[in-house]
Short mmCIF file of C-alpha atoms and ligand atoms in Angstrom, two decimals:
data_model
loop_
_atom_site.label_atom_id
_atom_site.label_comp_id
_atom_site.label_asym_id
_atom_site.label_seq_id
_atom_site.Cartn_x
_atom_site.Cartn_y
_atom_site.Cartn_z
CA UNK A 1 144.46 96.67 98.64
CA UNK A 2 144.15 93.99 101.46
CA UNK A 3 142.09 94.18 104.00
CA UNK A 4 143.33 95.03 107.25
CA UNK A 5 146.98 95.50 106.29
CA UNK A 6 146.89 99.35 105.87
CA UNK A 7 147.77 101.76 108.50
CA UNK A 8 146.24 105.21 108.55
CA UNK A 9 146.49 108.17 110.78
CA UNK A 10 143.76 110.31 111.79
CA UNK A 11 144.64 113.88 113.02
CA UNK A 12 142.69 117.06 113.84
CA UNK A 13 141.76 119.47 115.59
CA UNK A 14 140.75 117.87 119.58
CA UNK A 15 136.94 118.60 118.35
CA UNK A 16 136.98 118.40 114.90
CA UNK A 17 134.91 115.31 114.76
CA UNK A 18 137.75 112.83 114.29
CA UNK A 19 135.73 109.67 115.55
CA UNK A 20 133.11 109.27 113.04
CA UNK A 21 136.04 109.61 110.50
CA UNK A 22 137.57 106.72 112.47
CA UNK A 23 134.84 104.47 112.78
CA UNK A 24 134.41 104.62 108.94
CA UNK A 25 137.59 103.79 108.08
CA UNK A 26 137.76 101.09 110.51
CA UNK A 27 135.03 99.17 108.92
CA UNK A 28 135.69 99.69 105.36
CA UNK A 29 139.20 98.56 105.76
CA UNK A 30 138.87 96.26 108.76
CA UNK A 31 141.23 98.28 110.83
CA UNK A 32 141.33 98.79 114.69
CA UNK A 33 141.78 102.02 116.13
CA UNK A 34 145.00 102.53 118.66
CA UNK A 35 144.51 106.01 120.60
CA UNK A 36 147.11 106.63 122.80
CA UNK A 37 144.10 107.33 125.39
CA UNK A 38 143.35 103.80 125.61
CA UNK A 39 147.41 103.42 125.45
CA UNK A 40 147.95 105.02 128.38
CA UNK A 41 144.94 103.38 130.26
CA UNK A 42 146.09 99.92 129.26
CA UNK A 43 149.95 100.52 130.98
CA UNK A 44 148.65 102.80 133.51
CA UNK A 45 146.20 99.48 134.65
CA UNK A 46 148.63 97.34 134.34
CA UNK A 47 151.15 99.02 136.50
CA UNK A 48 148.43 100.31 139.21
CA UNK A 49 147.37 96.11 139.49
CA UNK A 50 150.80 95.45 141.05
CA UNK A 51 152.17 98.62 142.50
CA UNK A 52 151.25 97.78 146.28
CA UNK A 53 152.79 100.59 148.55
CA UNK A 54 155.41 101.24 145.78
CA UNK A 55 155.35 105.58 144.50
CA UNK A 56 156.85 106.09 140.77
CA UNK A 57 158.76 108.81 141.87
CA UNK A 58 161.08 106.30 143.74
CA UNK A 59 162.55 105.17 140.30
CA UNK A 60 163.36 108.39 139.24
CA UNK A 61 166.33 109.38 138.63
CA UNK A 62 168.04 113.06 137.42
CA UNK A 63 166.29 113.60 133.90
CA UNK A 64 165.23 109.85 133.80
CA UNK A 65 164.60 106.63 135.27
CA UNK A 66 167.05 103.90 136.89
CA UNK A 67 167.54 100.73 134.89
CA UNK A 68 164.68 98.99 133.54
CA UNK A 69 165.78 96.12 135.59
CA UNK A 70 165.38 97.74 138.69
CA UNK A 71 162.21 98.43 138.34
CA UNK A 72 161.32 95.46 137.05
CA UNK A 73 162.99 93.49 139.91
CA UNK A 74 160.20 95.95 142.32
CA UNK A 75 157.47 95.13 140.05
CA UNK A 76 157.86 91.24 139.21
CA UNK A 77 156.96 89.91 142.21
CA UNK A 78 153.25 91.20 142.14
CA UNK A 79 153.00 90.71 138.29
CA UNK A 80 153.01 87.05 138.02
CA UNK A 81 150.00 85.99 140.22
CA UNK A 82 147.93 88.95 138.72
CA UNK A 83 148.72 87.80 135.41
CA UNK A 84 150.46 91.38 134.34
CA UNK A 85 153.32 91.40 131.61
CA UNK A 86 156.18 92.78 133.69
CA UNK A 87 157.27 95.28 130.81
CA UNK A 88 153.55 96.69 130.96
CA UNK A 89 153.94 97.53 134.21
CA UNK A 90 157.69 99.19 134.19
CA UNK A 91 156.17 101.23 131.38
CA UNK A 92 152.84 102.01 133.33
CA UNK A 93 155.05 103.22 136.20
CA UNK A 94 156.81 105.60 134.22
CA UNK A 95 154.20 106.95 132.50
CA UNK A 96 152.55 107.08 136.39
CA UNK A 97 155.32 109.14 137.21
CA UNK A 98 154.09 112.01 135.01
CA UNK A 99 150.59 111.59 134.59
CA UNK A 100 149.26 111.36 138.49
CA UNK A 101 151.03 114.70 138.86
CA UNK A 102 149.07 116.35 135.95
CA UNK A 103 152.62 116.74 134.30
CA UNK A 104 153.07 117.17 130.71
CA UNK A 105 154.50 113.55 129.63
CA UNK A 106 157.84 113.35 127.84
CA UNK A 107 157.86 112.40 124.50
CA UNK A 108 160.38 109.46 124.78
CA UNK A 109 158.32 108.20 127.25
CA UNK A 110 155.13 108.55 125.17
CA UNK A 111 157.06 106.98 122.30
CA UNK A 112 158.07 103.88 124.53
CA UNK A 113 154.75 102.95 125.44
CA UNK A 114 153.31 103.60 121.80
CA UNK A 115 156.25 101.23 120.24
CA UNK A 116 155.30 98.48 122.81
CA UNK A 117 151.68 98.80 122.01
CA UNK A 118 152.22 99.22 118.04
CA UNK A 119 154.00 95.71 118.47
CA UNK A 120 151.68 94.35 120.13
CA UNK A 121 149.26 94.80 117.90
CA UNK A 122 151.27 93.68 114.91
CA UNK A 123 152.17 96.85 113.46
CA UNK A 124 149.55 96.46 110.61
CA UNK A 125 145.52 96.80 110.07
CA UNK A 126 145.37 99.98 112.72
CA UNK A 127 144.45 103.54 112.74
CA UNK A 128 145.98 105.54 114.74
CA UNK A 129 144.62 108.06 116.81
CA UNK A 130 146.27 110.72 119.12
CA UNK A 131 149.66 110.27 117.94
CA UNK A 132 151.94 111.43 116.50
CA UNK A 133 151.35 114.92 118.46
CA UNK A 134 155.08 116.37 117.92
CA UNK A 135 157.38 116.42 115.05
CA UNK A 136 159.87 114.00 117.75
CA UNK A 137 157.07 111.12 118.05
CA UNK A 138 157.06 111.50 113.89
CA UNK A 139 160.37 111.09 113.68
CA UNK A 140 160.23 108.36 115.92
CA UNK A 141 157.25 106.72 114.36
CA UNK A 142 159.02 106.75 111.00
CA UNK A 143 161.88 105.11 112.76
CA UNK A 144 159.24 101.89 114.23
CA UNK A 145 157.70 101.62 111.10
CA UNK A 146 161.04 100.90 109.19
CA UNK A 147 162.10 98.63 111.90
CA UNK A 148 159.08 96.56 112.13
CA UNK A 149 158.45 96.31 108.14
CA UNK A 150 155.31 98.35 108.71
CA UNK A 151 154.01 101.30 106.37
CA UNK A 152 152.28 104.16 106.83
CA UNK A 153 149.61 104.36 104.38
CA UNK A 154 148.14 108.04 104.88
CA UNK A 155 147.66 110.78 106.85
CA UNK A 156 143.28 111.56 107.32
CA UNK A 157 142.75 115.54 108.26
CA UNK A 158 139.86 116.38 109.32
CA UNK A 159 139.74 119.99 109.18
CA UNK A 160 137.54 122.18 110.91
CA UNK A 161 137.44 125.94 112.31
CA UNK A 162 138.31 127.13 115.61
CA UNK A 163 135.31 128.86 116.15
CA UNK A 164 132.93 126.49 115.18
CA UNK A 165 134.96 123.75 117.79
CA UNK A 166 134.86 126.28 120.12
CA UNK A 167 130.63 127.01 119.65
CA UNK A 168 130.17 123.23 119.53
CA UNK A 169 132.26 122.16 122.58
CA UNK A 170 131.26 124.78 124.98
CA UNK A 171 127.87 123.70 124.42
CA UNK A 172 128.42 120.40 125.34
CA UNK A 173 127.10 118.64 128.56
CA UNK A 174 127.26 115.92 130.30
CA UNK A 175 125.33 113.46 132.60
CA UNK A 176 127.43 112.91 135.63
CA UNK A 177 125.91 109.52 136.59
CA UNK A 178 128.50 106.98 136.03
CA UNK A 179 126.03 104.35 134.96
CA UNK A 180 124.91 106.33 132.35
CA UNK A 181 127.04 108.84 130.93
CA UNK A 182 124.32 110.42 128.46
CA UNK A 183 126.42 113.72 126.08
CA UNK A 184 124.06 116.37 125.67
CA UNK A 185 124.18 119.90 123.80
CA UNK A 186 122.62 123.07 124.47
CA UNK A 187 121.56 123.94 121.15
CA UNK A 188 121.42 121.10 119.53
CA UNK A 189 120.70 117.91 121.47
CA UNK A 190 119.15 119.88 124.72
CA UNK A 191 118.74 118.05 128.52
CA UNK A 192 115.32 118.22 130.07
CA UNK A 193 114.39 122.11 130.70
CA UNK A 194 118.15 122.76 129.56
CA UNK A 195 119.36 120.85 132.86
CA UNK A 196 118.46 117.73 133.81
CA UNK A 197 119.81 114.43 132.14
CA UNK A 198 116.98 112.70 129.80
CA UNK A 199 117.63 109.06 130.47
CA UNK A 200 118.11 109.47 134.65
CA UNK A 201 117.17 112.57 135.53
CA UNK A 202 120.71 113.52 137.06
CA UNK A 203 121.69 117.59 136.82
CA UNK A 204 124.24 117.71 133.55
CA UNK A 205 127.40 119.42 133.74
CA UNK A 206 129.84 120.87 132.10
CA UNK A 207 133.11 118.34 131.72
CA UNK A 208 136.34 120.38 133.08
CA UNK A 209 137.99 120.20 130.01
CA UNK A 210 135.38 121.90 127.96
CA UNK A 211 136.03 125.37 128.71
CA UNK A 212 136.88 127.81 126.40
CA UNK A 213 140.08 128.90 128.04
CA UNK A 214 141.01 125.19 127.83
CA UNK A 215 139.92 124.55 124.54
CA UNK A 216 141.56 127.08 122.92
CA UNK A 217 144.86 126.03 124.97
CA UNK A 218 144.35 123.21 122.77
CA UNK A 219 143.75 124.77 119.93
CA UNK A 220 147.06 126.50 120.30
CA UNK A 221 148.76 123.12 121.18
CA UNK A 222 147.40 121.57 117.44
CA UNK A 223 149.13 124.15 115.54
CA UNK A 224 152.35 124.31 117.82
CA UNK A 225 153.02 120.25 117.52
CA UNK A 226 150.87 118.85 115.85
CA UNK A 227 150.31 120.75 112.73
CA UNK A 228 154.39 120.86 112.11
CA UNK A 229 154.17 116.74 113.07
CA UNK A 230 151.54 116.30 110.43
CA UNK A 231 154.09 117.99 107.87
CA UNK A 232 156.93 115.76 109.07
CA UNK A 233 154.94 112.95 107.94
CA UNK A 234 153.69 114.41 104.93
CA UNK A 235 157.46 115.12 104.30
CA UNK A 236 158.79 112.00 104.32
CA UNK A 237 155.81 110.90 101.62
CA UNK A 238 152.98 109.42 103.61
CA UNK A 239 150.00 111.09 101.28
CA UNK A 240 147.95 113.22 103.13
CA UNK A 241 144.00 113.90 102.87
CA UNK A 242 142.21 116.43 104.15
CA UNK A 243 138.41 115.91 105.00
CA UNK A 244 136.32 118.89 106.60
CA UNK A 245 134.57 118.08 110.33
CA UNK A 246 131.19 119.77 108.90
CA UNK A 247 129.28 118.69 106.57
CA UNK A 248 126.07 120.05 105.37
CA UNK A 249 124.01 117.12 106.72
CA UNK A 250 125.30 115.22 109.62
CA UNK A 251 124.46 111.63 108.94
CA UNK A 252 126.49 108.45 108.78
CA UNK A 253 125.81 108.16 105.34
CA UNK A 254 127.29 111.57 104.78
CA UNK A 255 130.14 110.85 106.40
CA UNK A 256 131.01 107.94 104.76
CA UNK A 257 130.67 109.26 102.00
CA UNK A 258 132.75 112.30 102.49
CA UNK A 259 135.61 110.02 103.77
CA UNK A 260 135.60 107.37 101.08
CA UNK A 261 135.23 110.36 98.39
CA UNK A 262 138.54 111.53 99.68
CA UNK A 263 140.58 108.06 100.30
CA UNK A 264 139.76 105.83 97.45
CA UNK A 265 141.71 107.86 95.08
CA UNK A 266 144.66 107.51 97.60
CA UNK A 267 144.28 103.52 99.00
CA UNK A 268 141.63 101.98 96.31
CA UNK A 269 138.91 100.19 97.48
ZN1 ZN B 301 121.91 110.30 132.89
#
């Protein structure tokens, strides 16, 4: 198969391991890897560049937003000397609208930024990561993918059990120092007299979303959305692969392994 034209999508568990998964494929196949976390960092940027004074909630409207070209007509002014594509930033500000509240964003706004960043990127040679998380986005994905001539090549699982997420996640720390950033874990990968950070020396912490209550929150979420998303795909005939997040012995080697072991059969290679 050629290189680079394949699109796969990694799903699991948040804490199953999915990034080693993704780096592997990515070099074997010469794909890049769009996460809607870097998604909604790119629009979010783009939209807080030229937002001057101006608050998101201003554009909304009802359920919605006003017209595209409203917003656009705010926006346009500031987007041309700072170099920002103008239908970036009407997308940044909606998404602005949810996420600076800590609101749970909608999935047809989620779906608009995807779409624009799916295009962007050609629609081919990607993995993607974080999405879809809802049987809707699936449905809408489907829908993008038959538009824009693109397939969907697979669906990667990696698999892995609650508790063992839950041991592994909890026992993760981290260096607050912002120029360094070093990941630590209790048991297995322990700070300096179980505290301080080895590489500066700064007190580790524990990140806020690593507690157990929010973990298994979700946990939960997985198997509400994005289990029954998974199957939507699966259902419309996108193979799907299922890889477990522990191995034996944790080494790149073993991973790639695992992950080709499972694929080849499925894309070649
Ligand atoms: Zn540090």
């Amino acid at each position: 198969m050629d290189q680079g034209t394949l699109n796969i999508v990694v799903t699991g568990k948040s804490g199953a391991g999915k990034q080693p998964r993704i780096d592997v494929l990515a070099a074997t196949y010469g794909l890049r890897q769009l996460s809607t976390g870097n998604i909604f960092r790119e629009y979010l940027g783009a939209f807080k560049q030229v937002r001057g004074g101006l608050e998101a909630a201003k554009f909304h409207r009802g359920d919605g937003f006003v017209p595209d070209a409203e917003i656009r007509a705010a926006l346009a002014p500031a987007c041309g000397p700072a170099g920002v594509d103008p239908d970036a930033a009407v997308l940044g500000l909606k998404a602005a609208r949810y996420v600076d509240g800590g609101r749970f964003v909608p999935d047809d706004i989620t779906n608009a930024l995807f779409a624009s960043a799916f295009r962007a990127a050609g629609g081919k040679g990607l993995v993607l990561d974080g999405y879809p998380r809802t049987p809707d986005q699936s449905d809408f994905l489907l829908g993008l993918a038959r538009e824009t001539g693109s397939r969907l090549d697979l669906v990667l699982l990696v698999d892995n059990e609650d508790e063992a997420i839950v041991a592994r996640t909890i026992g993760r720390r981290i260096c607050p120092n912002k120029d360094c950033g070093k990941v630590f874990h209790l048991e297995f990968k322990p700070p300096r007299d179980g505290k301080y950070c080895t590489a500066c020396g700064s007190e580790v912490i524990l990140r806020s979303d690593d507690t157990e209550e929010k973990i298994r929150t979700r946990l939960e979420e997985f198997r509400a959305k994005a289990l029954p998303a998974i199957r939507r795909l699966v259902g419309a005939g996108i193979p799907q692969v299922v890889v477990p997040g522990n191995l034996p012995v944790f080494s790149d080697e073993a991973v790639r392994e695992s992950v080709l072991g499972a694929v080849r059969p499925v894309l070649g290679g």
